[in-house]
Amino acid sequence: MTRIAQIRITPIALKDPPLLNASGVHEPFTLRSIIEIEGADGTLGLAETYGDDDTLKRLQAVAPALRGIGTHDLAALAAAVRRHGLGQHDGPVLDLAPGSKPARALDKVFAAFETGLADLNARRAGLPLCDWLGGRLRDRVPYSAYLFYKFGRHHGQPYGVGDVGDAGVAGDPWGEALDAAAMVRQAQTMVAQYGFGSIKLKAGVFEPVLEADCLLALHEAFPTHPLRIDPNGNWSLDTALEYYEDPVPTLADMAELQRRTGLMLATNMVVCDRAEFAANAALGAPVRTILSDHHFWPGFRATRELAALCDTFGLKLSMHSNSHAGISLMAMTHLAASTPGLAYACDTHYPWQSEDVIRGGRVPFVDGCVALGSAPGLGVDLDPEALAALHEQYLRCGVRSRNDTREMQKHQPGFVKVKPRF
Amino acid sequence: MTRIAQIRITPIALKDPPLLNASGVHEPFTLRSIIEIEGADGTLGLAETYGDDDTLKRLQAVAPALRGIGTHDLAALAAAVRRHGLGQHDGPVLDLAPGSKPARALDKVFAAFETGLADLNARRAGLPLCDWLGGRLRDRVPYSAYLFYKFGRHHGQPYGVGDVGDAGVAGDPWGEALDAAAMVRQAQTMVAQYGFGSIKLKAGVFEPVLEADCLLALHEAFPTHPLRIDPNGNWSLDTALEYYEDPVPTLADMAELQRRTGLMLATNMVVCDRAEFAANAALGAPVRTILSDHHFWPGFRATRELAALCDTFGLKLSMHSNSHAGISLMAMTHLAASTPGLAYACDTHYPWQSEDVIRGGRVPFVDGCVALGSAPGLGVDLDPEALAALHEQYLRCGVRSRNDTREMQKHQPGFVKVKPRF
């Protein structure tokens, strides 16, 4: 065994495109915390989690109390998080990021360290993380194409004059996507580049009928790809009922669409902890697909327990993502490879970022999948120069906690947050 | 990492007293399998499970297929058990031992190897098993006094002429216990010897009114000890309803008894797997205490998942036992020490056995608890001579699968199995 000798927490900022959602639009930077846990024997464990001020403050408050704890001792970790984690969250809440809910404040801190310790222990055991987690059930993990309505460029010049990105100041190579035709082009580009075998549309942005038309256009362009839609709770019950009255042209298509996608019955917003799981079960489980997320459920062990809960109640399991870098991607991949019952291709925002902190460049996708190798732990290592550069970007970027609504107001001064909007 | 190099499975027979239950009476010997898993690096992992013919055959069928599997690879273990575990159980069923249910046939084989691998991995990591399992929540685990109605001696001379035990041929030091006064004496002896702080009566043997009187006598003798009763499903609904009408003299006592013990609402018989857990939840969870048993739930990881299920639905968790030796006792203790939400003192039959396979004699109880030390893994090692002697006893004893009814017919030729009896 070894004990925790030192923990380094480095906030970074990654450039993020102007992706639209129910709350507004992504800011020019997304924040992440990179956590390095060093064992007394020199082994390093890596984790990645939210980088907003509130999370950062809590991570930093807990870290010193973890020195000397055995790297397997999750009970001691849980006790330290309870004692030093700064109690209940009372800051602003972004309901698109379940990790920002007040009830998750301590869970996400536990998860960040739990996952880093798992990586450390797997490396010490000389095992790929998925094998250390109980053995791989598959050798590669499928992800889905995550489509977003988006602006062509950010407001102002957040990346500085002269920092022109790939397609002009504040721009990105993806360009604008505000209608069905542009969304089909976005999907074609993404599927061509990554090989994704299923498609998810982030919705809740435009009139539902326009978004339904967009799904139909996607279905026409990708007739064999399973489609998902996620309006992030931005529709009223009446709108949703009306929408589900006629999303596709025939009754047979309706039945098939619902059977194959679990539409309306998947959530990463209303079943995010055990109490909500029990509430859903008490209602006869109207929500039949639960999206896990090791950043807030919290951790690898809790995700395994969630899989057991879903199996017990006949629910399906999928995996949620926020904007993230390669450490989170590999953690998700190892976890997915060793979690029974994961029925769907996982979500990932990874194609929307262009920067990373890992050595050797970005994680590759083949046929929409991330493959698992035989390297110990996560199978990726930190690139210290990339980490330093992205931390420098964090120091300069000005964003300290995510606020998509405020960002949207820069584009549309009259924009207000209304929920549900439609 | 290391891989499985070799597995040895040794059936043993332990002397067992003539304890009465709903099915009949314990046979003179209880059978257990001792499993030694040797890693390629020489590390040894220990497990103990059922020793009946059916289990033994399945363990032996699976073991060769495990050679070469990584010791962390539970996915490969599960696959090997599915492939080589000899399919559905179709032998006789003893409903007092949930592990003997047909649906458990493969689960218990998985559990036996899973727990042995956990011990091996913990020893390799230099960690006590409870710490390897995620960190100890307590340093000692309380057990309860498990009282049984019993005959004074077995039928015939199962231990051979001249092998007089401690109290005559086929006898044992506990003597006969067929009424309330004798049961109070049994409790006094057991509490004095072990320090148990709570008491459980194995019932379903005599007229319910006699067993209720026995509980009242125990309450009088041990006014501060929590009491439990387990009729093993041997009462009809009418009898149970009548019983619960007046188990204790006042309404306040009734409410308190139910509040403190969860009487009638605890089970190790009707909620033994995930499907039964879901069925109980669908009924609003009338059974509010679930007894875990790592031998059939199955395994350490599954018990952790059961704890999560119980926590999610606000149910309480306790721990069941069958007759067992010291390896099972230590596995139960490490598991209990690292399992959140274990609300009750655990069950154990250990005081009823006098023999063991571990080095240094029997596991000690202090104040009714088994303490956890700092030795790696289970913290106990095999005594090869004791193992050989108890295997020799297995070869001679004639018992090959448990049958308490057949044994009772030796004492009472007209005895037939009726359920519920009362």
GROMACS .gro file of N, CA and C in nm, chain B residues 151-258:
model
  324
  573PHE      N    1  -3.158  -3.043   2.055
  573PHE     CA    2  -3.155  -3.169   2.129
  573PHE      C    3  -3.025  -3.174   2.209
  574GLY      N    4  -3.023  -3.263   2.308
  574GLY     CA    5  -2.902  -3.279   2.389
  574GLY      C    6  -2.792  -3.354   2.315
  575ARG      N    7  -2.832  -3.442   2.222
  575ARG     CA    8  -2.732  -3.520   2.150
  575ARG      C    9  -2.787  -3.563   2.014
  576HIS      N   10  -2.696  -3.594   1.924
  576HIS     CA   11  -2.737  -3.643   1.794
  576HIS      C   12  -2.792  -3.785   1.805
  577HIS      N   13  -2.868  -3.825   1.703
  577HIS     CA   14  -2.916  -3.962   1.696
  577HIS      C   15  -2.799  -4.053   1.660
  578GLY      N   16  -2.798  -4.170   1.720
  578GLY     CA   17  -2.691  -4.266   1.687
  578GLY      C   18  -2.557  -4.223   1.743
  579GLN      N   19  -2.450  -4.271   1.681
  579GLN     CA   20  -2.316  -4.235   1.728
  579GLN      C   21  -2.234  -4.183   1.611
  580PRO      N   22  -2.274  -4.068   1.557
  580PRO     CA   23  -2.211  -4.020   1.434
  580PRO      C   24  -2.063  -3.989   1.450
  581TYR      N   25  -2.020  -3.962   1.571
  581TYR     CA   26  -1.879  -3.927   1.591
  581TYR      C   27  -1.797  -4.050   1.628
  582GLY      N   28  -1.860  -4.169   1.624
  582GLY     CA   29  -1.789  -4.293   1.653
  582GLY      C   30  -1.794  -4.325   1.802
  583VAL      N   31  -1.787  -4.450   1.833
  583VAL     CA   32  -1.783  -4.490   1.973
  583VAL      C   33  -1.648  -4.448   2.030
  584GLY      N   34  -1.652  -4.388   2.145
  584GLY     CA   35  -1.526  -4.346   2.207
  584GLY      C   36  -1.493  -4.202   2.174
  585ASP      N   37  -1.550  -4.153   2.065
  585ASP     CA   38  -1.533  -4.010   2.035
  585ASP      C   39  -1.647  -3.940   2.107
  586VAL      N   40  -1.622  -3.902   2.229
  586VAL     CA   41  -1.733  -3.862   2.315
  586VAL      C   42  -1.762  -3.713   2.314
  587GLY      N   43  -1.688  -3.638   2.234
  587GLY     CA   44  -1.712  -3.493   2.234
  587GLY      C   45  -1.688  -3.440   2.375
  588ASP      N   46  -1.751  -3.330   2.407
  588ASP     CA   47  -1.729  -3.269   2.537
  588ASP      C   48  -1.830  -3.319   2.640
  589ALA      N   49  -1.937  -3.380   2.594
  589ALA     CA   50  -2.043  -3.415   2.690
  589ALA      C   51  -2.108  -3.547   2.651
  590GLY      N   52  -2.025  -3.642   2.624
  590GLY     CA   53  -2.080  -3.774   2.595
  590GLY      C   54  -2.091  -3.801   2.447
  591VAL      N   55  -2.114  -3.924   2.411
  591VAL     CA   56  -2.123  -3.965   2.270
  591VAL      C   57  -2.227  -3.881   2.198
  592ALA      N   58  -2.187  -3.826   2.082
  592ALA     CA   59  -2.278  -3.751   1.997
  592ALA      C   60  -2.332  -3.625   2.066
  593GLY      N   61  -2.275  -3.593   2.177
  593GLY     CA   62  -2.325  -3.477   2.251
  593GLY      C   63  -2.239  -3.356   2.229
  594ASP      N   64  -2.268  -3.250   2.301
  594ASP     CA   65  -2.192  -3.127   2.292
  594ASP      C   66  -2.207  -3.056   2.425
  595PRO      N   67  -2.125  -2.956   2.452
  595PRO     CA   68  -2.128  -2.894   2.586
  595PRO      C   69  -2.254  -2.812   2.612
  596TRP      N   70  -2.337  -2.786   2.509
  596TRP     CA   71  -2.450  -2.696   2.529
  596TRP      C   72  -2.572  -2.764   2.590
  597GLY      N   73  -2.583  -2.896   2.572
  597GLY     CA   74  -2.698  -2.968   2.628
  597GLY      C   75  -2.829  -2.937   2.557
  598GLU      N   76  -2.935  -2.991   2.611
  598GLU     CA   77  -3.067  -2.978   2.550
  598GLU      C   78  -3.127  -2.840   2.577
  599ALA      N   79  -3.203  -2.787   2.479
  599ALA     CA   80  -3.275  -2.661   2.501
  599ALA      C   81  -3.408  -2.671   2.428
  600LEU      N   82  -3.513  -2.708   2.501
  600LEU     CA   83  -3.644  -2.729   2.438
  600LEU      C   84  -3.754  -2.644   2.501
  601ASP      N   85  -3.715  -2.558   2.596
  601ASP     CA   86  -3.817  -2.468   2.654
  601ASP      C   87  -3.753  -2.334   2.692
  602ALA      N   88  -3.837  -2.243   2.740
  602ALA     CA   89  -3.791  -2.106   2.765
  602ALA      C   90  -3.680  -2.102   2.871
  603ALA      N   91  -3.695  -2.181   2.974
  603ALA     CA   92  -3.595  -2.178   3.083
  603ALA      C   93  -3.458  -2.222   3.031
  604ALA      N   94  -3.458  -2.331   2.950
  604ALA     CA   95  -3.331  -2.379   2.896
  604ALA      C   96  -3.274  -2.277   2.798
  605MET      N   97  -3.362  -2.206   2.726
  605MET     CA   98  -3.314  -2.108   2.629
  605MET      C   99  -3.251  -1.989   2.700
  606VAL      N  100  -3.308  -1.949   2.812
  606VAL     CA  101  -3.247  -1.841   2.890
  606VAL      C  102  -3.109  -1.885   2.939
  607ARG      N  103  -3.097  -2.011   2.982
  607ARG     CA  104  -2.964  -2.059   3.024
  607ARG      C  105  -2.865  -2.058   2.906
  608GLN      N  106  -2.913  -2.101   2.790
  608GLN     CA  107  -2.826  -2.100   2.671
  608GLN      C  108  -2.778  -1.956   2.642
  609ALA      N  109  -2.872  -1.863   2.651
  609ALA     CA  110  -2.838  -1.722   2.624
  609ALA      C  111  -2.737  -1.672   2.726
  610GLN      N  112  -2.759  -1.709   2.852
  610GLN     CA  113  -2.667  -1.662   2.957
  610GLN      C  114  -2.526  -1.715   2.933
  611THR      N  115  -2.516  -1.843   2.896
  611THR     CA  116  -2.385  -1.901   2.867
  611THR      C  117  -2.319  -1.829   2.749
  612MET      N  118  -2.397  -1.809   2.644
  612MET     CA  119  -2.339  -1.752   2.524
  612MET      C  120  -2.299  -1.605   2.543
  613VAL      N  121  -2.383  -1.531   2.612
  613VAL     CA  122  -2.349  -1.390   2.636
  613VAL      C  123  -2.229  -1.379   2.730
  614ALA      N  124  -2.223  -1.469   2.829
  614ALA     CA  125  -2.108  -1.467   2.920
  614ALA      C  126  -1.979  -1.499   2.845
  615GLN      N  127  -1.985  -1.598   2.754
  615GLN     CA  128  -1.863  -1.639   2.684
  615GLN      C  129  -1.818  -1.541   2.577
  616TYR      N  130  -1.914  -1.478   2.509
  616TYR     CA  131  -1.880  -1.398   2.391
  616TYR      C  132  -1.907  -1.248   2.407
  617GLY      N  133  -1.988  -1.213   2.507
  617GLY     CA  134  -2.017  -1.071   2.528
  617GLY      C  135  -2.116  -1.011   2.429
  618PHE      N  136  -2.195  -1.096   2.363
  618PHE     CA  137  -2.289  -1.043   2.264
  618PHE      C  138  -2.383  -0.939   2.323
  619GLY      N  139  -2.412  -0.838   2.247
  619GLY     CA  140  -2.500  -0.729   2.293
  619GLY      C  141  -2.640  -0.736   2.235
  620SER      N  142  -2.667  -0.834   2.150
  620SER     CA  143  -2.802  -0.853   2.100
  620SER      C  144  -2.827  -1.001   2.078
  621ILE      N  145  -2.952  -1.039   2.071
  621ILE     CA  146  -2.990  -1.181   2.074
  621ILE      C  147  -3.089  -1.211   1.963
  622LYS      N  148  -3.066  -1.323   1.895
  622LYS     CA  149  -3.158  -1.366   1.790
  622LYS      C  150  -3.201  -1.509   1.818
  623LEU      N  151  -3.331  -1.534   1.813
  623LEU     CA  152  -3.383  -1.668   1.838
  623LEU      C  153  -3.425  -1.733   1.706
  624LYS      N  154  -3.365  -1.848   1.675
  624LYS     CA  155  -3.410  -1.925   1.560
  624LYS      C  156  -3.540  -1.994   1.598
  625ALA      N  157  -3.649  -1.958   1.531
  625ALA     CA  158  -3.781  -2.006   1.570
  625ALA      C  159  -3.842  -2.090   1.459
  626GLY      N  160  -3.973  -2.101   1.458
  626GLY     CA  161  -4.041  -2.183   1.358
  626GLY      C  162  -4.036  -2.331   1.394
  627VAL      N  163  -4.004  -2.361   1.520
  627VAL     CA  164  -3.985  -2.500   1.563
  627VAL      C  165  -4.106  -2.548   1.643
  628PHE      N  166  -4.144  -2.467   1.744
  628PHE     CA  167  -4.255  -2.506   1.831
  628PHE      C  168  -4.376  -2.417   1.807
  629GLU      N  169  -4.486  -2.451   1.874
  629GLU     CA  170  -4.604  -2.366   1.868
  629GLU      C  171  -4.564  -2.220   1.890
  630PRO      N  172  -4.612  -2.130   1.804
  630PRO     CA  173  -4.572  -1.989   1.816
  630PRO      C  174  -4.590  -1.931   1.955
  631VAL      N  175  -4.695  -1.973   2.025
  631VAL     CA  176  -4.717  -1.914   2.158
  631VAL      C  177  -4.603  -1.953   2.252
  632LEU      N  178  -4.547  -2.072   2.234
  632LEU     CA  179  -4.434  -2.114   2.318
  632LEU      C  180  -4.310  -2.032   2.284
  633GLU      N  181  -4.293  -2.006   2.155
  633GLU     CA  182  -4.176  -1.927   2.114
  633GLU      C  183  -4.189  -1.782   2.159
  634ALA      N  184  -4.313  -1.732   2.160
  634ALA     CA  185  -4.335  -1.596   2.210
  634ALA      C  186  -4.304  -1.590   2.359
  635ASP      N  187  -4.348  -1.691   2.431
  635ASP     CA  188  -4.316  -1.697   2.575
  635ASP      C  189  -4.165  -1.698   2.595
  636CYS      N  190  -4.095  -1.768   2.506
  636CYS     CA  191  -3.950  -1.777   2.515
  636CYS      C  192  -3.888  -1.637   2.496
  637LEU      N  193  -3.940  -1.563   2.400
  637LEU     CA  194  -3.890  -1.426   2.380
  637LEU      C  195  -3.915  -1.339   2.502
  638LEU      N  196  -4.035  -1.354   2.562
  638LEU     CA  197  -4.066  -1.276   2.682
  638LEU      C  198  -3.971  -1.311   2.796
  639ALA      N  199  -3.940  -1.440   2.808
  639ALA     CA  200  -3.846  -1.484   2.913
  639ALA      C  201  -3.707  -1.426   2.886
  640LEU      N  202  -3.669  -1.426   2.759
  640LEU     CA  203  -3.538  -1.368   2.724
  640LEU      C  204  -3.536  -1.218   2.754
  641HIS      N  205  -3.649  -1.152   2.725
  641HIS     CA  206  -3.656  -1.007   2.751
  641HIS      C  207  -3.643  -0.980   2.900
  642GLU      N  208  -3.704  -1.067   2.979
  642GLU     CA  209  -3.695  -1.049   3.124
  642GLU      C  210  -3.550  -1.069   3.173
  643ALA      N  211  -3.484  -1.169   3.116
  643ALA     CA  212  -3.346  -1.199   3.158
  643ALA      C  213  -3.246  -1.097   3.102
  644PHE      N  214  -3.276  -1.042   2.984
  644PHE     CA  215  -3.184  -0.948   2.918
  644PHE      C  216  -3.262  -0.822   2.878
  645PRO      N  217  -3.303  -0.744   2.977
  645PRO     CA  218  -3.396  -0.633   2.945
  645PRO      C  219  -3.338  -0.529   2.848
  646THR      N  220  -3.206  -0.517   2.841
  646THR     CA  221  -3.151  -0.412   2.752
  646THR      C  222  -3.099  -0.468   2.620
  647HIS      N  223  -3.102  -0.599   2.603
  647HIS     CA  224  -3.054  -0.657   2.476
  647HIS      C  225  -3.164  -0.649   2.369
  648PRO      N  226  -3.134  -0.592   2.252
  648PRO     CA  227  -3.230  -0.602   2.141
  648PRO      C  228  -3.253  -0.751   2.109
  649LEU      N  229  -3.380  -0.787   2.086
  649LEU     CA  230  -3.416  -0.926   2.056
  649LEU      C  231  -3.466  -0.937   1.912
  650ARG      N  232  -3.431  -1.048   1.846
  650ARG     CA  233  -3.485  -1.076   1.713
  650ARG      C  234  -3.540  -1.218   1.711
  651ILE      N  235  -3.636  -1.243   1.624
  651ILE     CA  236  -3.689  -1.379   1.610
  651ILE      C  237  -3.698  -1.412   1.461
  652ASP      N  238  -3.663  -1.534   1.426
  652ASP     CA  239  -3.658  -1.574   1.285
  652ASP      C  240  -3.727  -1.709   1.268
  653PRO      N  241  -3.859  -1.708   1.237
  653PRO     CA  242  -3.930  -1.835   1.220
  653PRO      C  243  -3.908  -1.897   1.082
  654ASN      N  244  -3.821  -1.840   1.001
  654ASN     CA  245  -3.789  -1.898   0.869
  654ASN      C  246  -3.913  -1.930   0.785
  655GLY      N  247  -4.008  -1.840   0.788
  655GLY     CA  248  -4.125  -1.855   0.702
  655GLY      C  249  -4.215  -1.972   0.737
  656ASN      N  250  -4.205  -2.020   0.862
  656ASN     CA  251  -4.278  -2.141   0.898
  656ASN      C  252  -4.413  -2.112   0.962
  657TRP      N  253  -4.457  -1.984   0.958
  657TRP     CA  254  -4.588  -1.951   1.012
  657TRP      C  255  -4.680  -1.912   0.897
  658SER      N  256  -4.806  -1.948   0.910
  658SER     CA  257  -4.905  -1.901   0.812
  658SER      C  258  -4.930  -1.753   0.838
  659LEU      N  259  -4.992  -1.687   0.742
  659LEU     CA  260  -5.023  -1.546   0.760
  659LEU      C  261  -5.114  -1.526   0.880
  660ASP      N  262  -5.214  -1.615   0.895
  660ASP     CA  263  -5.305  -1.602   1.008
  660ASP      C  264  -5.230  -1.612   1.141
  661THR      N  265  -5.143  -1.708   1.150
  661THR     CA  266  -5.064  -1.724   1.273
  661THR      C  267  -4.979  -1.601   1.299
  662ALA      N  268  -4.914  -1.552   1.193
  662ALA     CA  269  -4.827  -1.436   1.210
  662ALA      C  270  -4.907  -1.314   1.254
  663LEU      N  271  -5.026  -1.295   1.191
  663LEU     CA  272  -5.108  -1.180   1.226
  663LEU      C  273  -5.154  -1.191   1.371
  664GLU      N  274  -5.190  -1.314   1.411
  664GLU     CA  275  -5.233  -1.335   1.547
  664GLU      C  276  -5.117  -1.311   1.642
  665TYR      N  277  -5.001  -1.362   1.602
  665TYR     CA  278  -4.884  -1.344   1.686
  665TYR      C  279  -4.854  -1.196   1.707
  666TYR      N  280  -4.860  -1.120   1.596
  666TYR     CA  281  -4.824  -0.979   1.609
  666TYR      C  282  -4.930  -0.898   1.678
  667GLU      N  283  -5.045  -0.963   1.702
  667GLU     CA  284  -5.147  -0.894   1.777
  667GLU      C  285  -5.099  -0.871   1.920
  668ASP      N  286  -5.030  -0.965   1.974
  668ASP     CA  287  -4.995  -0.953   2.116
  668ASP      C  288  -4.860  -1.016   2.152
  669PRO      N  289  -4.757  -0.979   2.088
  669PRO     CA  290  -4.629  -1.037   2.127
  669PRO      C  291  -4.580  -0.981   2.261
  670VAL      N  292  -4.608  -0.859   2.286
  670VAL     CA  293  -4.569  -0.795   2.413
  670VAL      C  294  -4.693  -0.733   2.472
  671PRO      N  295  -4.689  -0.703   2.602
  671PRO     CA  296  -4.815  -0.678   2.670
  671PRO      C  297  -4.886  -0.545   2.639
  672THR      N  298  -4.817  -0.440   2.598
  672THR     CA  299  -4.888  -0.312   2.579
  672THR      C  300  -4.867  -0.260   2.438
  673LEU      N  301  -4.954  -0.168   2.401
  673LEU     CA  302  -4.943  -0.108   2.268
  673LEU      C  303  -4.811  -0.033   2.253
  674ALA      N  304  -4.772   0.035   2.359
  674ALA     CA  305  -4.645   0.109   2.355
  674ALA      C  306  -4.528   0.014   2.332
  675ASP      N  307  -4.532  -0.101   2.404
  675ASP     CA  308  -4.427  -0.201   2.384
  675ASP      C  309  -4.428  -0.253   2.240
  676MET      N  310  -4.546  -0.278   2.188
  676MET     CA  311  -4.560  -0.326   2.050
  676MET      C  312  -4.493  -0.229   1.953
  677ALA      N  313  -4.529  -0.102   1.965
  677ALA     CA  314  -4.475   0.000   1.874
  677ALA      C  315  -4.323   0.006   1.886
  678GLU      N  316  -4.279   0.002   2.011
  678GLU     CA  317  -4.135   0.012   2.036
  678GLU      C  318  -4.061  -0.110   1.981
  679LEU      N  319  -4.119  -0.228   2.004
  679LEU     CA  320  -4.058  -0.352   1.957
  679LEU      C  321  -4.046  -0.350   1.805
  680GLN      N  322  -4.152  -0.306   1.740
  680GLN     CA  323  -4.149  -0.303   1.595
  680GLN      C  324  -4.051  -0.198   1.544
   0.00000   0.00000   0.00000
